[in-house]
Coordinates of C-alpha atoms in Angstrom, one line a residue:
X1 CA 45.3 -11.3 -104.9
X2 CA 48.7 -12.6 -105.0
X3 CA 51.3 -11.2 -106.8
X4 CA 53.0 -12.6 -109.5
X5 CA 56.8 -11.9 -108.6
X6 CA 55.9 -13.9 -105.7
X7 CA 54.6 -17.1 -107.1
X8 CA 57.0 -17.1 -109.5
X9 CA 60.0 -17.1 -106.9
X10 CA 58.2 -19.4 -104.7
X11 CA 60.9 -22.3 -103.7
X12 CA 59.6 -25.5 -103.2
X13 CA 57.5 -26.1 -99.6
X14 CA 59.7 -28.0 -97.4
X15 CA 58.4 -31.6 -96.1
X16 CA 56.6 -35.0 -97.2
X17 CA 53.0 -34.4 -96.5
X18 CA 49.8 -34.1 -98.0
X19 CA 50.0 -30.3 -97.7
X20 CA 53.3 -29.5 -98.5
X21 CA 52.7 -31.7 -101.7
X22 CA 49.4 -29.9 -102.4
X23 CA 50.8 -26.6 -102.3
X24 CA 54.1 -27.2 -104.3
X25 CA 52.2 -29.3 -107.0
X26 CA 49.7 -25.9 -107.3
X27 CA 52.9 -23.2 -106.8
X28 CA 54.6 -25.8 -110.0
X29 CA 51.2 -25.5 -111.8
X30 CA 51.4 -21.6 -111.2
X31 CA 54.2 -21.0 -112.5
X32 CA 53.6 -22.6 -115.9
X33 CA 50.5 -20.8 -116.0
X34 CA 51.9 -17.6 -115.5
X35 CA 54.4 -17.8 -118.0
X36 CA 52.1 -19.2 -120.5
X37 CA 49.9 -15.9 -120.0
X38 CA 52.4 -13.8 -120.1
X39 CA 53.7 -15.3 -123.9
X40 CA 50.2 -15.0 -124.9
X41 CA 49.1 -11.6 -124.0
X42 CA 52.8 -10.6 -124.0
X43 CA 52.5 -7.9 -120.7
X44 CA 52.3 -7.7 -117.4
X45 CA 50.4 -10.4 -115.0
X46 CA 49.0 -7.6 -112.5
X47 CA 47.5 -10.5 -110.1
X48 CA 46.5 -14.4 -109.9
X49 CA 43.9 -16.0 -108.0
X50 CA 43.7 -19.2 -107.1
X51 CA 40.1 -21.4 -106.5
X52 CA 39.3 -24.8 -106.4
X53 CA 35.8 -26.7 -107.6
X54 CA 34.5 -30.0 -106.6
X55 CA 34.1 -31.4 -110.6
X56 CA 31.9 -34.4 -109.8
X57 CA 34.5 -37.4 -109.3
X58 CA 37.4 -34.9 -109.2
X59 CA 38.4 -31.2 -108.2
X60 CA 39.3 -28.5 -110.8
X61 CA 42.0 -26.0 -109.8
X62 CA 41.3 -22.7 -111.2
X63 CA 44.0 -20.1 -111.9
X64 CA 42.6 -16.4 -112.9
X65 CA 45.4 -13.8 -114.0
X66 CA 44.6 -10.1 -114.6
X67 CA 46.7 -8.5 -117.5
X68 CA 45.9 -4.6 -118.9
X69 CA 46.6 -4.5 -122.1
X70 CA 48.1 -0.9 -124.2
X71 CA 44.3 1.0 -124.0
X72 CA 44.6 0.3 -119.9
X73 CA 41.8 -2.4 -120.8
X74 CA 41.9 -5.0 -118.0
X75 CA 41.4 -8.7 -118.8
X76 CA 41.0 -11.8 -117.1
X77 CA 42.4 -14.9 -118.1
X78 CA 41.6 -18.6 -116.6
X79 CA 43.8 -21.3 -116.5
X80 CA 42.2 -24.5 -115.1
X81 CA 43.3 -28.2 -114.6
X82 CA 41.8 -31.4 -113.0
X83 CA 43.2 -33.3 -109.9
X84 CA 42.0 -36.0 -107.8
X85 CA 40.7 -35.6 -104.3
X86 CA 42.8 -37.8 -103.0
X87 CA 45.3 -35.7 -103.7
X88 CA 43.5 -32.2 -102.2
X89 CA 44.6 -31.8 -98.2
X90 CA 41.4 -32.8 -96.3
X91 CA 40.7 -29.0 -94.7
X92 CA 40.5 -27.6 -98.2
X93 CA 38.2 -30.5 -99.4
X94 CA 35.8 -29.4 -97.3
X95 CA 35.7 -25.8 -98.2
X96 CA 35.4 -27.0 -101.6
X97 CA 32.8 -29.5 -101.0
X98 CA 30.2 -27.3 -98.9
X99 CA 29.4 -25.0 -102.4
X100 CA 29.4 -26.2 -106.1
X101 CA 30.8 -22.6 -107.2
X102 CA 34.0 -22.2 -106.9
X103 CA 36.1 -21.7 -104.0
X104 CA 38.8 -18.8 -103.5
X105 CA 42.2 -20.5 -101.4
X106 CA 44.1 -17.8 -102.8
X107 CA 44.6 -16.5 -99.0
X108 CA 45.6 -20.6 -98.0
X109 CA 48.4 -20.1 -100.8
X110 CA 49.7 -16.9 -99.7
X111 CA 50.1 -18.2 -96.3
X112 CA 52.3 -20.7 -97.4
X113 CA 54.4 -18.8 -99.3
X114 CA 55.1 -16.5 -96.5

């Protein structure tokens, strides 16, 4: 799982390629989502996973945030957004087009942040 602090502390990726623009967009979106989830849940986010899914003519990006309440019970908060297929790099798009299920792209994001 991606550590939330890694996302929050992530700088903008260098470069103007579609790949760099895509990951910059994902990181910016995740920072906003993490902030809103922390505000809503009023607790620490222990982890985040990122997925992409083909939805008719668009793509849906999905982030799942994991928190624990005061009683120790785990909660999953899901945040989604729709993006154009044209904004998704071909290698990510190809993975998403192979299935109608959510495709985990957490590892790819971790590679970009390291």
